mmCIF file of C-alpha atoms and ligand atoms in Angstrom:
data_model
loop_
_atom_site.group_PDB
_atom_site.id
_atom_site.type_symbol
_atom_site.label_atom_id
_atom_site.label_comp_id
_atom_site.label_asym_id
_atom_site.label_seq_id
_atom_site.Cartn_x
_atom_site.Cartn_y
_atom_site.Cartn_z
ATOM 1 C CA MET A 4 17.916 -33.640 -14.427
ATOM 2 C CA LYS A 5 15.047 -32.850 -16.096
ATOM 3 C CA ARG A 6 11.923 -30.610 -15.480
ATOM 4 C CA PRO A 7 9.548 -30.411 -13.233
ATOM 5 C CA PHE A 8 11.496 -29.278 -10.421
ATOM 6 C CA ALA A 9 8.732 -27.030 -9.009
ATOM 7 C CA MET A 10 5.184 -26.593 -8.940
ATOM 8 C CA LEU A 11 2.642 -23.648 -8.210
ATOM 9 C CA THR A 12 -0.173 -24.857 -5.507
ATOM 10 C CA ALA A 13 -2.028 -22.176 -4.388
ATOM 11 C CA THR A 14 -2.090 -18.110 -5.317
ATOM 12 C CA ALA A 15 -4.139 -15.516 -3.850
ATOM 13 C CA HIS A 16 -4.488 -11.857 -4.530
ATOM 14 C CA ALA A 17 -5.182 -8.609 -2.882
ATOM 15 C CA VAL A 18 -6.390 -4.876 -4.317
ATOM 16 C CA PRO A 19 -6.920 -1.678 -2.877
ATOM 17 C CA LYS A 20 -10.619 -0.715 -1.894
ATOM 18 C CA ARG A 21 -11.134 2.077 -4.378
ATOM 19 C CA VAL A 22 -12.263 1.395 -7.972
ATOM 20 C CA PHE A 23 -11.400 4.262 -10.075
ATOM 21 C CA LYS A 24 -13.444 4.092 -13.474
ATOM 22 C CA ASN A 25 -12.496 5.250 -17.040
ATOM 23 C CA ASP A 26 -14.642 8.225 -16.684
ATOM 24 C CA GLU A 27 -13.609 9.604 -13.434
ATOM 25 C CA PHE A 28 -10.117 10.634 -15.230
ATOM 26 C CA ARG A 29 -11.953 13.696 -16.567
ATOM 27 C CA SER A 30 -13.505 14.770 -13.081
ATOM 28 C CA ILE A 31 -9.242 15.161 -12.465
ATOM 29 C CA GLY A 32 -8.261 17.421 -15.432
ATOM 30 C CA VAL A 33 -7.604 14.277 -17.588
ATOM 31 C CA ASP A 34 -8.556 14.945 -21.461
ATOM 32 C CA THR A 35 -9.503 11.297 -22.157
ATOM 33 C CA SER A 36 -12.722 9.589 -22.634
ATOM 34 C CA ASP A 37 -14.079 6.083 -21.418
ATOM 35 C CA GLU A 38 -14.480 5.331 -24.979
ATOM 36 C CA TRP A 39 -11.036 6.177 -26.260
ATOM 37 C CA ILE A 40 -9.683 4.071 -23.285
ATOM 38 C CA GLN A 41 -11.696 0.920 -23.785
ATOM 39 C CA GLU A 42 -11.138 0.980 -27.653
ATOM 40 C CA ARG A 43 -7.638 1.007 -27.545
ATOM 41 C CA THR A 44 -7.098 -0.805 -24.424
ATOM 42 C CA GLY A 45 -9.706 -2.916 -23.744
ATOM 43 C CA ILE A 46 -9.825 -1.387 -19.629
ATOM 44 C CA ARG A 47 -12.338 -0.087 -18.181
ATOM 45 C CA GLN A 48 -11.853 0.116 -14.340
ATOM 46 C CA ARG A 49 -8.677 -0.509 -12.388
ATOM 47 C CA TYR A 50 -7.791 0.020 -8.403
ATOM 48 C CA ILE A 51 -6.308 2.437 -6.643
ATOM 49 C CA ALA A 52 -4.429 2.569 -3.517
ATOM 50 C CA GLY A 53 -5.306 4.757 -0.783
ATOM 51 C CA PRO A 54 -4.018 6.242 2.724
ATOM 52 C CA GLY A 55 -2.870 3.436 4.495
ATOM 53 C CA GLU A 56 -2.597 0.886 1.545
ATOM 54 C CA THR A 57 1.190 -0.189 0.530
ATOM 55 C CA LEU A 58 2.589 -2.742 -1.505
ATOM 56 C CA THR A 59 3.952 -4.531 1.884
ATOM 57 C CA SER A 60 0.264 -4.467 3.510
ATOM 58 C CA LEU A 61 -1.281 -5.632 -0.075
ATOM 59 C CA SER A 62 1.001 -8.562 -0.759
ATOM 60 C CA THR A 63 1.049 -9.088 2.901
ATOM 61 C CA GLU A 64 -2.787 -10.051 2.639
ATOM 62 C CA ALA A 65 -2.324 -11.981 -0.674
ATOM 63 C CA ALA A 66 0.447 -14.190 0.971
ATOM 64 C CA ARG A 67 -1.727 -14.877 4.135
ATOM 65 C CA GLU A 68 -4.562 -16.085 1.975
ATOM 66 C CA ALA A 69 -2.287 -18.624 -0.423
ATOM 67 C CA MET A 70 -0.242 -19.732 2.286
ATOM 68 C CA ALA A 71 -3.255 -20.610 4.323
ATOM 69 C CA ALA A 72 -4.881 -22.624 1.503
ATOM 70 C CA ALA A 73 -1.894 -23.993 0.623
ATOM 71 C CA GLY A 74 -1.144 -25.314 3.979
ATOM 72 C CA VAL A 75 1.815 -23.606 4.763
ATOM 73 C CA THR A 76 2.871 -21.495 7.795
ATOM 74 C CA ALA A 77 5.670 -18.835 7.734
ATOM 75 C CA PRO A 78 8.461 -20.462 9.771
ATOM 76 C CA GLU A 79 8.245 -23.099 6.735
ATOM 77 C CA LEU A 80 8.939 -20.445 4.032
ATOM 78 C CA ASP A 81 12.322 -20.833 2.908
ATOM 79 C CA ALA A 82 12.228 -17.756 0.736
ATOM 80 C CA ILE A 83 9.949 -14.936 0.019
ATOM 81 C CA ILE A 84 10.380 -13.410 -3.640
ATOM 82 C CA LEU A 85 8.806 -10.393 -4.964
ATOM 83 C CA GLY A 86 8.591 -9.065 -8.431
ATOM 84 C CA THR A 87 7.911 -5.157 -8.253
ATOM 85 C CA ALA A 88 8.808 -1.759 -9.918
ATOM 86 C CA SER A 89 7.094 0.169 -7.279
ATOM 87 C CA PRO A 90 8.218 -0.658 -3.996
ATOM 88 C CA ASP A 91 7.128 0.697 -0.676
ATOM 89 C CA ARG A 92 10.887 1.913 -0.359
ATOM 90 C CA LEU A 93 13.798 2.311 -2.599
ATOM 91 C CA LEU A 94 15.960 0.809 0.454
ATOM 92 C CA PRO A 95 15.669 -1.835 1.603
ATOM 93 C CA SER A 96 13.985 -4.042 -0.623
ATOM 94 C CA THR A 97 9.837 -4.537 0.077
ATOM 95 C CA ALA A 98 10.023 -8.293 0.269
ATOM 96 C CA VAL A 99 11.968 -7.774 3.606
ATOM 97 C CA GLU A 100 9.054 -5.793 4.608
ATOM 98 C CA ILE A 101 7.059 -8.450 3.999
ATOM 99 C CA GLN A 102 9.176 -11.160 5.311
ATOM 100 C CA ALA A 103 8.641 -8.930 8.718
ATOM 101 C CA ALA A 104 5.148 -8.735 8.409
ATOM 102 C CA LEU A 105 4.238 -12.397 8.086
ATOM 103 C CA GLY A 106 6.767 -13.427 10.804
ATOM 104 C CA ALA A 107 8.616 -15.925 7.957
ATOM 105 C CA THR A 108 11.812 -16.155 10.331
ATOM 106 C CA ARG A 109 13.989 -18.566 8.241
ATOM 107 C CA ALA A 110 13.274 -17.259 5.092
ATOM 108 C CA VAL A 111 15.764 -15.455 2.666
ATOM 109 C CA ALA A 112 13.895 -12.165 1.153
ATOM 110 C CA PHE A 113 14.495 -10.152 -1.808
ATOM 111 C CA ASP A 114 13.091 -8.223 -4.971
ATOM 112 C CA VAL A 115 13.090 -9.002 -8.088
ATOM 113 C CA GLY A 116 13.198 -5.968 -10.838
ATOM 114 C CA ALA A 117 11.685 -7.027 -14.411
ATOM 115 C CA ALA A 118 8.739 -4.716 -14.140
ATOM 116 C CA CYS A 119 5.967 -6.712 -16.039
ATOM 117 C CA SER A 120 7.766 -9.865 -16.026
ATOM 118 C CA GLY A 121 8.604 -9.904 -12.213
ATOM 119 C CA TRP A 122 6.515 -12.543 -10.971
ATOM 120 C CA LEU A 123 7.442 -14.788 -13.795
ATOM 121 C CA TYR A 124 11.037 -14.115 -13.464
ATOM 122 C CA GLY A 125 10.437 -14.848 -9.506
ATOM 123 C CA VAL A 126 8.753 -18.180 -10.437
ATOM 124 C CA GLN A 127 11.919 -19.021 -12.412
ATOM 125 C CA VAL A 128 14.126 -18.094 -9.975
ATOM 126 C CA ALA A 129 12.348 -20.123 -7.266
ATOM 127 C CA GLU A 130 12.467 -23.189 -9.502
ATOM 128 C CA GLY A 131 16.251 -22.805 -9.489
ATOM 129 C CA LEU A 132 16.189 -22.493 -6.160
ATOM 130 C CA ILE A 133 14.226 -25.531 -5.594
ATOM 131 C CA ALA A 134 16.343 -27.625 -8.053
ATOM 132 C CA THR A 135 19.058 -27.380 -5.966
ATOM 133 C CA GLY A 136 17.712 -29.307 -3.008
ATOM 134 C CA SER A 137 18.252 -26.719 -0.560
ATOM 135 C CA TYR A 138 14.830 -24.825 -0.459
ATOM 136 C CA GLU A 139 11.560 -26.498 -0.721
ATOM 137 C CA THR A 140 8.602 -23.960 -0.108
ATOM 138 C CA ILE A 141 9.315 -20.028 -1.818
ATOM 139 C CA LEU A 142 6.951 -17.416 -1.631
ATOM 140 C CA VAL A 143 6.516 -15.693 -5.012
ATOM 141 C CA ILE A 144 4.821 -12.553 -5.352
ATOM 142 C CA GLY A 145 4.106 -9.836 -7.822
ATOM 143 C CA GLY A 146 2.641 -6.930 -6.445
ATOM 144 C CA GLU A 147 2.419 -3.001 -8.046
ATOM 145 C CA GLN A 148 1.659 0.438 -6.561
ATOM 146 C CA LEU A 149 1.729 2.137 -9.921
ATOM 147 C CA SER A 150 -0.909 4.834 -8.918
ATOM 148 C CA ARG A 151 2.198 5.994 -6.851
ATOM 149 C CA ILE A 152 4.755 6.138 -9.981
ATOM 150 C CA ILE A 153 2.494 7.466 -12.714
ATOM 151 C CA ASN A 154 2.462 10.901 -14.047
ATOM 152 C CA TRP A 155 -1.496 11.998 -13.159
ATOM 153 C CA LYS A 156 -1.555 14.492 -16.161
ATOM 154 C CA ASP A 157 0.051 12.197 -18.482
ATOM 155 C CA ARG A 158 -2.876 10.624 -20.622
ATOM 156 C CA ASN A 159 -0.284 8.467 -22.139
ATOM 157 C CA THR A 160 0.074 6.557 -19.567
ATOM 158 C CA CYS A 161 -1.900 7.385 -16.633
ATOM 159 C CA VAL A 162 -5.104 5.333 -17.982
ATOM 160 C CA LEU A 163 -3.233 2.357 -18.422
ATOM 161 C CA PHE A 164 -1.926 0.947 -14.818
ATOM 162 C CA GLY A 165 -3.580 -0.222 -11.813
ATOM 163 C CA ASP A 166 -2.841 -1.007 -8.239
ATOM 164 C CA GLY A 167 -2.692 -4.789 -6.692
ATOM 165 C CA SER A 168 -0.585 -7.969 -5.204
ATOM 166 C CA GLY A 169 -0.532 -11.725 -6.374
ATOM 167 C CA ALA A 170 0.914 -14.742 -4.262
ATOM 168 C CA THR A 171 1.557 -17.950 -5.095
ATOM 169 C CA VAL A 172 3.308 -21.021 -2.912
ATOM 170 C CA VAL A 173 5.734 -22.868 -4.864
ATOM 171 C CA LYS A 174 7.019 -26.221 -3.772
ATOM 172 C CA LYS A 175 8.970 -29.428 -4.991
ATOM 173 C CA ALA A 176 7.147 -30.858 -7.993
ATOM 174 C CA THR A 177 5.506 -34.356 -7.512
ATOM 175 C CA LYS A 178 4.127 -36.544 -9.829
ATOM 176 C CA GLY A 179 5.219 -35.039 -13.094
ATOM 177 C CA ARG A 180 2.891 -31.792 -11.945
ATOM 178 C CA GLY A 181 4.762 -28.519 -12.166
ATOM 179 C CA ILE A 182 6.639 -26.145 -14.329
ATOM 180 C CA LEU A 183 7.405 -27.835 -17.858
ATOM 181 C CA SER A 184 9.238 -25.324 -19.615
ATOM 182 C CA ALA A 185 10.361 -21.578 -18.434
ATOM 183 C CA TYR A 186 12.192 -19.136 -20.975
ATOM 184 C CA MET A 187 13.517 -15.602 -20.031
ATOM 185 C CA ARG A 188 14.659 -12.829 -22.189
ATOM 186 C CA SER A 189 15.658 -9.189 -21.461
ATOM 187 C CA ASP A 190 16.880 -6.646 -23.839
ATOM 188 C CA GLY A 191 18.343 -3.465 -22.574
ATOM 189 C CA THR A 192 19.173 -1.248 -25.622
ATOM 190 C CA LEU A 193 15.230 -0.448 -25.475
ATOM 191 C CA ALA A 194 15.282 0.452 -22.121
ATOM 192 C CA ASP A 195 14.513 4.020 -22.656
ATOM 193 C CA LEU A 196 11.268 3.088 -24.326
ATOM 194 C CA LEU A 197 9.497 2.758 -20.980
ATOM 195 C CA GLN A 198 10.987 3.976 -17.897
ATOM 196 C CA ARG A 199 11.616 6.262 -15.247
ATOM 197 C CA GLN A 200 14.319 8.008 -16.175
ATOM 198 C CA LYS A 201 15.332 10.278 -13.309
ATOM 199 C CA GLY A 202 15.225 10.525 -9.174
ATOM 200 C CA ALA A 203 17.221 7.899 -8.411
ATOM 201 C CA GLY A 204 21.091 7.003 -8.304
ATOM 202 C CA ALA A 205 22.031 8.465 -11.568
ATOM 203 C CA ALA A 206 20.254 11.557 -11.278
ATOM 204 C CA PRO A 207 19.310 12.010 -7.835
ATOM 205 C CA ILE A 208 15.950 13.623 -6.859
ATOM 206 C CA THR A 209 15.768 17.778 -7.158
ATOM 207 C CA PRO A 210 13.024 20.135 -7.303
ATOM 208 C CA GLU A 211 13.796 20.633 -11.132
ATOM 209 C CA ILE A 212 13.405 16.867 -11.789
ATOM 210 C CA ILE A 213 9.786 16.997 -9.997
ATOM 211 C CA ALA A 214 8.912 19.808 -11.574
ATOM 212 C CA GLU A 215 9.345 18.463 -15.262
ATOM 213 C CA GLY A 216 8.300 15.092 -13.852
ATOM 214 C CA SER A 217 11.171 12.981 -15.130
ATOM 215 C CA HIS A 218 10.562 10.729 -11.973
ATOM 216 C CA TRP A 219 7.228 9.450 -13.075
ATOM 217 C CA ILE A 220 6.891 6.748 -15.444
ATOM 218 C CA THR A 221 7.010 7.540 -19.784
ATOM 219 C CA MET A 222 6.515 5.307 -22.235
ATOM 220 C CA ALA A 223 6.671 5.358 -26.041
ATOM 221 C CA GLY A 224 3.336 4.177 -26.518
ATOM 222 C CA ARG A 225 3.464 2.885 -30.200
ATOM 223 C CA GLU A 226 7.327 1.179 -30.109
ATOM 224 C CA VAL A 227 6.242 -0.628 -26.563
ATOM 225 C CA PHE A 228 3.397 -1.794 -28.351
ATOM 226 C CA LYS A 229 5.216 -3.212 -31.235
ATOM 227 C CA ASN A 230 7.653 -4.954 -28.733
ATOM 228 C CA ALA A 231 5.451 -6.886 -26.742
ATOM 229 C CA VAL A 232 3.326 -8.015 -29.510
ATOM 230 C CA ARG A 233 6.860 -9.427 -31.248
ATOM 231 C CA SER A 234 8.353 -10.415 -27.832
ATOM 232 C CA MET A 235 5.081 -12.227 -26.833
ATOM 233 C CA ALA A 236 4.927 -14.213 -29.967
ATOM 234 C CA ASP A 237 8.734 -15.187 -29.607
ATOM 235 C CA ALA A 238 7.715 -16.309 -25.401
ATOM 236 C CA SER A 239 4.658 -18.561 -26.728
ATOM 237 C CA ASP A 240 6.490 -20.191 -29.327
ATOM 238 C CA ARG A 241 9.459 -21.215 -26.895
ATOM 239 C CA ALA A 242 7.376 -21.932 -24.287
ATOM 240 C CA LEU A 243 5.846 -25.249 -26.516
ATOM 241 C CA ASP A 244 9.280 -25.692 -27.621
ATOM 242 C CA GLY A 245 10.503 -26.608 -24.286
ATOM 243 C CA ALA A 246 7.430 -28.590 -23.240
ATOM 244 C CA LYS A 247 7.335 -30.614 -26.669
ATOM 245 C CA LEU A 248 3.697 -29.768 -26.651
ATOM 246 C CA SER A 249 1.174 -28.089 -29.514
ATOM 247 C CA ALA A 250 -1.128 -25.194 -28.831
ATOM 248 C CA ALA A 251 -4.041 -28.009 -28.771
ATOM 249 C CA ASP A 252 -2.394 -28.887 -25.668
ATOM 250 C CA ILE A 253 -2.646 -26.018 -23.801
ATOM 251 C CA ASP A 254 -5.846 -25.733 -21.546
ATOM 252 C CA VAL A 255 -5.854 -22.117 -20.426
ATOM 253 C CA MET A 256 -3.562 -19.139 -21.595
ATOM 254 C CA ILE A 257 -2.799 -16.596 -18.986
ATOM 255 C CA PRO A 258 -0.990 -13.616 -20.490
ATOM 256 C CA HIS A 259 0.385 -10.286 -18.709
ATOM 257 C CA GLN A 260 -2.329 -7.787 -18.855
ATOM 258 C CA ALA A 261 -1.461 -5.156 -20.511
ATOM 259 C CA ASN A 262 -4.076 -4.158 -23.243
ATOM 260 C CA ILE A 263 -6.527 -6.546 -24.924
ATOM 261 C CA ARG A 264 -5.029 -5.661 -28.569
ATOM 262 C CA ILE A 265 -1.798 -7.436 -27.426
ATOM 263 C CA ILE A 266 -3.472 -10.060 -25.771
ATOM 264 C CA GLU A 267 -5.578 -10.895 -29.097
ATOM 265 C CA ALA A 268 -2.467 -10.646 -31.192
ATOM 266 C CA THR A 269 -0.265 -12.871 -28.715
ATOM 267 C CA ALA A 270 -3.027 -15.492 -28.618
ATOM 268 C CA LYS A 271 -3.646 -15.291 -32.665
ATOM 269 C CA HIS A 272 0.495 -15.825 -32.919
ATOM 270 C CA ALA A 273 0.245 -18.900 -30.589
ATOM 271 C CA ASN A 274 -2.694 -20.222 -32.139
ATOM 272 C CA ILE A 275 -4.874 -20.489 -28.749
ATOM 273 C CA PRO A 276 -8.425 -19.792 -29.089
ATOM 274 C CA MET A 277 -10.022 -16.427 -27.286
ATOM 275 C CA GLU A 278 -12.122 -18.759 -25.256
ATOM 276 C CA LYS A 279 -9.262 -20.248 -23.688
ATOM 277 C CA VAL A 280 -7.453 -17.074 -22.942
ATOM 278 C CA PHE A 281 -7.879 -15.496 -19.355
ATOM 279 C CA VAL A 282 -8.636 -11.961 -19.343
ATOM 280 C CA ASN A 283 -9.096 -9.412 -16.758
ATOM 281 C CA VAL A 284 -7.419 -6.302 -17.981
ATOM 282 C CA ASP A 285 -10.853 -4.711 -18.077
ATOM 283 C CA ARG A 286 -11.425 -4.930 -14.181
ATOM 284 C CA TYR A 287 -7.673 -4.424 -13.149
ATOM 285 C CA GLY A 288 -5.943 -2.596 -15.681
ATOM 286 C CA ASN A 289 -2.398 -3.444 -16.289
ATOM 287 C CA THR A 290 -0.934 -4.174 -12.771
ATOM 288 C CA SER A 291 2.259 -5.152 -14.166
ATOM 289 C CA ALA A 292 4.055 -7.835 -12.237
ATOM 290 C CA ALA A 293 0.726 -8.619 -10.184
ATOM 291 C CA SER A 294 -1.168 -9.172 -13.578
ATOM 292 C CA ILE A 295 -0.404 -12.853 -13.975
ATOM 293 C CA PRO A 296 -0.745 -13.647 -10.548
ATOM 294 C CA ILE A 297 -4.022 -11.664 -10.009
ATOM 295 C CA ALA A 298 -5.315 -13.713 -13.105
ATOM 296 C CA LEU A 299 -4.250 -16.839 -11.868
ATOM 297 C CA SER A 300 -5.577 -16.427 -8.747
ATOM 298 C CA GLU A 301 -9.184 -15.700 -10.271
ATOM 299 C CA ALA A 302 -8.841 -18.464 -12.773
ATOM 300 C CA MET A 303 -7.855 -20.711 -9.940
ATOM 301 C CA LYS A 304 -11.006 -19.679 -7.786
ATOM 302 C CA GLN A 305 -13.257 -19.975 -10.706
ATOM 303 C CA GLY A 306 -12.311 -23.841 -11.379
ATOM 304 C CA VAL A 307 -10.797 -22.498 -14.999
ATOM 305 C CA VAL A 308 -7.252 -23.625 -13.407
ATOM 306 C CA LYS A 309 -7.570 -27.029 -11.487
ATOM 307 C CA GLU A 310 -5.429 -30.060 -10.759
ATOM 308 C CA GLY A 311 -4.657 -31.401 -14.076
ATOM 309 C CA THR A 312 -5.104 -28.417 -16.295
ATOM 310 C CA THR A 313 -2.198 -27.022 -18.382
ATOM 311 C CA VAL A 314 -1.561 -23.419 -18.485
ATOM 312 C CA MET A 315 0.959 -21.164 -20.517
ATOM 313 C CA PHE A 316 2.276 -17.652 -18.953
ATOM 314 C CA VAL A 317 3.476 -15.061 -21.218
ATOM 315 C CA ALA A 318 4.804 -12.183 -19.941
ATOM 316 C CA PHE A 319 6.369 -8.696 -21.052
ATOM 317 C CA GLY A 320 7.628 -5.444 -19.653
ATOM 318 C CA ALA A 321 9.847 -2.768 -19.460
ATOM 319 C CA GLY A 322 13.580 -3.155 -19.983
ATOM 320 C CA PHE A 323 12.473 -5.021 -22.285
ATOM 321 C CA THR A 324 12.436 -8.226 -20.336
ATOM 322 C CA TRP A 325 9.767 -11.264 -21.470
ATOM 323 C CA GLY A 326 9.581 -15.087 -20.916
ATOM 324 C CA SER A 327 6.766 -17.911 -20.767
ATOM 325 C CA MET A 328 6.263 -20.840 -18.752
ATOM 326 C CA VAL A 329 4.392 -23.898 -18.922
ATOM 327 C CA VAL A 330 2.863 -25.201 -16.200
ATOM 328 C CA ARG A 331 0.623 -28.499 -15.373
ATOM 329 C CA PHE A 332 -1.535 -28.021 -11.868
HETATM 330 N N1 COA B 406 -7.027 9.420 -24.178
HETATM 331 C C1 COA B 406 -7.109 9.762 -25.356
HETATM 332 N N2 COA B 406 -6.536 10.180 -26.268
HETATM 333 C C2 COA B 406 -5.203 9.970 -26.137
HETATM 334 C C3 COA B 406 -4.553 9.034 -24.979
HETATM 335 C C4 COA B 406 -6.159 9.210 -23.882
HETATM 336 N N3 COA B 406 -5.463 8.564 -22.873
HETATM 337 N N4 COA B 406 -3.445 8.734 -24.685
HETATM 338 C C5 COA B 406 -2.974 9.307 -25.981
HETATM 339 N N5 COA B 406 -4.060 9.894 -26.709
HETATM 340 C C6 COA B 406 -3.958 10.381 -28.311
HETATM 341 C C7 COA B 406 -2.505 10.739 -28.493
HETATM 342 O O1 COA B 406 -2.000 11.914 -27.957
HETATM 343 C C8 COA B 406 -2.739 10.623 -30.259
HETATM 344 O O2 COA B 406 -3.160 11.904 -30.350
HETATM 345 P P1 COA B 406 -2.427 12.481 -31.528
HETATM 346 O O3 COA B 406 -2.590 11.896 -32.946
HETATM 347 O O4 COA B 406 -2.959 14.250 -31.727
HETATM 348 O O5 COA B 406 -0.616 12.668 -31.131
HETATM 349 C C9 COA B 406 -3.972 9.649 -30.611
HETATM 350 O O6 COA B 406 -4.261 9.422 -28.870
HETATM 351 C C10 COA B 406 -3.104 8.264 -30.960
HETATM 352 O O7 COA B 406 -2.013 8.040 -30.160
HETATM 353 P P2 COA B 406 -1.617 6.700 -30.983
HETATM 354 O O8 COA B 406 -0.008 6.429 -30.077
HETATM 355 O O9 COA B 406 -1.715 6.186 -31.917
HETATM 356 O O10 COA B 406 -2.332 5.884 -30.138
HETATM 357 P P3 COA B 406 -2.303 4.261 -30.057
HETATM 358 O O11 COA B 406 -3.495 3.637 -30.880
HETATM 359 O O12 COA B 406 -0.874 3.345 -30.435
HETATM 360 O O13 COA B 406 -2.481 3.537 -28.611
HETATM 361 C C11 COA B 406 -1.512 3.315 -26.556
HETATM 362 C C12 COA B 406 -2.093 4.066 -27.581
HETATM 363 C C13 COA B 406 -1.117 3.628 -25.238
HETATM 364 C C14 COA B 406 -2.897 2.395 -26.243
HETATM 365 C C15 COA B 406 -1.005 2.114 -27.514
HETATM 366 O O14 COA B 406 0.242 2.213 -27.913
HETATM 367 C C16 COA B 406 -0.436 0.750 -26.150
HETATM 368 O O15 COA B 406 -1.382 -0.208 -25.819
HETATM 369 N N6 COA B 406 1.021 0.729 -26.677
HETATM 370 C C17 COA B 406 1.083 -0.433 -25.418
HETATM 371 C C18 COA B 406 1.346 0.239 -24.029
HETATM 372 C C19 COA B 406 1.508 -1.144 -22.994
HETATM 373 O O16 COA B 406 0.968 -1.606 -22.685
HETATM 374 N N7 COA B 406 2.792 -0.629 -21.806
HETATM 375 C C20 COA B 406 2.966 -1.211 -21.092
HETATM 376 C C21 COA B 406 3.503 -2.734 -21.576
HETATM 377 S S1 COA B 406 3.743 -4.038 -19.926
#
């Protein structure tokens, strides 16, 4: 059996109503500046969920739009896979809540925990299911509400992240269009560099944990930066090798939107000019698993990605997890 087994069809996204600009951090007592954030990360603003906005509501909104564009109804879905690190509840999965909201009665639904690589891992799991011949139509969502798991007093992390959700309908490949190469890697020896240390099974939540804030995200910024650049370089090489293509064959690169400097380093390594790289980190911040599908959704709406376009996706996240795909649309 040879690729492509699966193709990405419609993609849509949803974000909270509230825009939070860099200047606003000072007003909540965070010692930072618009200049520092823009220079180090390229981020100007991010969207932050308000009361009543949940991962389920945002993801359901994105899913409905993607399904309408793909001409797929909820009962036709065979599976719903949600990549997330910020579920609405720790139990059950948020994917089953989305299943219920959509009325996708036949779909098997589950979350994938791969942090910022969650959507990319989810698409590759969907590809495997479709390759078995038992699944035809799968909704893959990357969605986060990182604003609810960051420490709003920690300037090392709170300026980086944002909320949102992106949904893609994955179907059986036709006429050579679809996923041409796919690559996933993990390295759990580096888990402590980007984590929520306490507050779950190994260290159940206590008043002390809440007081010290060890249930929020913590990050060793420089180490994460170095590993992100190294891993995304590896992933971009593997994407091209797997698809037997060269950098010149790639029309558009859609990397995980963590930081403009990481994106530029990845593009440079892959020998892909920045004109071909889709960037929206300035408007959304790092939305983790949602970042690639939000960028793909915008790229499709703008006509940057259309039928015939060859796209390279590259992801990296906590774990560490990383991976890539080349897809012909
Ligand atoms: N505003 C102002 N100053 C800040 C700040 C902020 N929001 N956050 C950190 N600083 C300070 C630090 O405290 C440090 O001060 P010190 O030298 O007095 O201790 C100084 O800025 C420099 O910190 P440094 O770590 O050298 O900055 P950096 O150039 O590495 O940039 C990051 C910091 C976080 C932007 C960068 O390390 C990064 O992008 N890492 C990867 C993060 C990421 O993408 N994570 C998700 C991966 S999926």
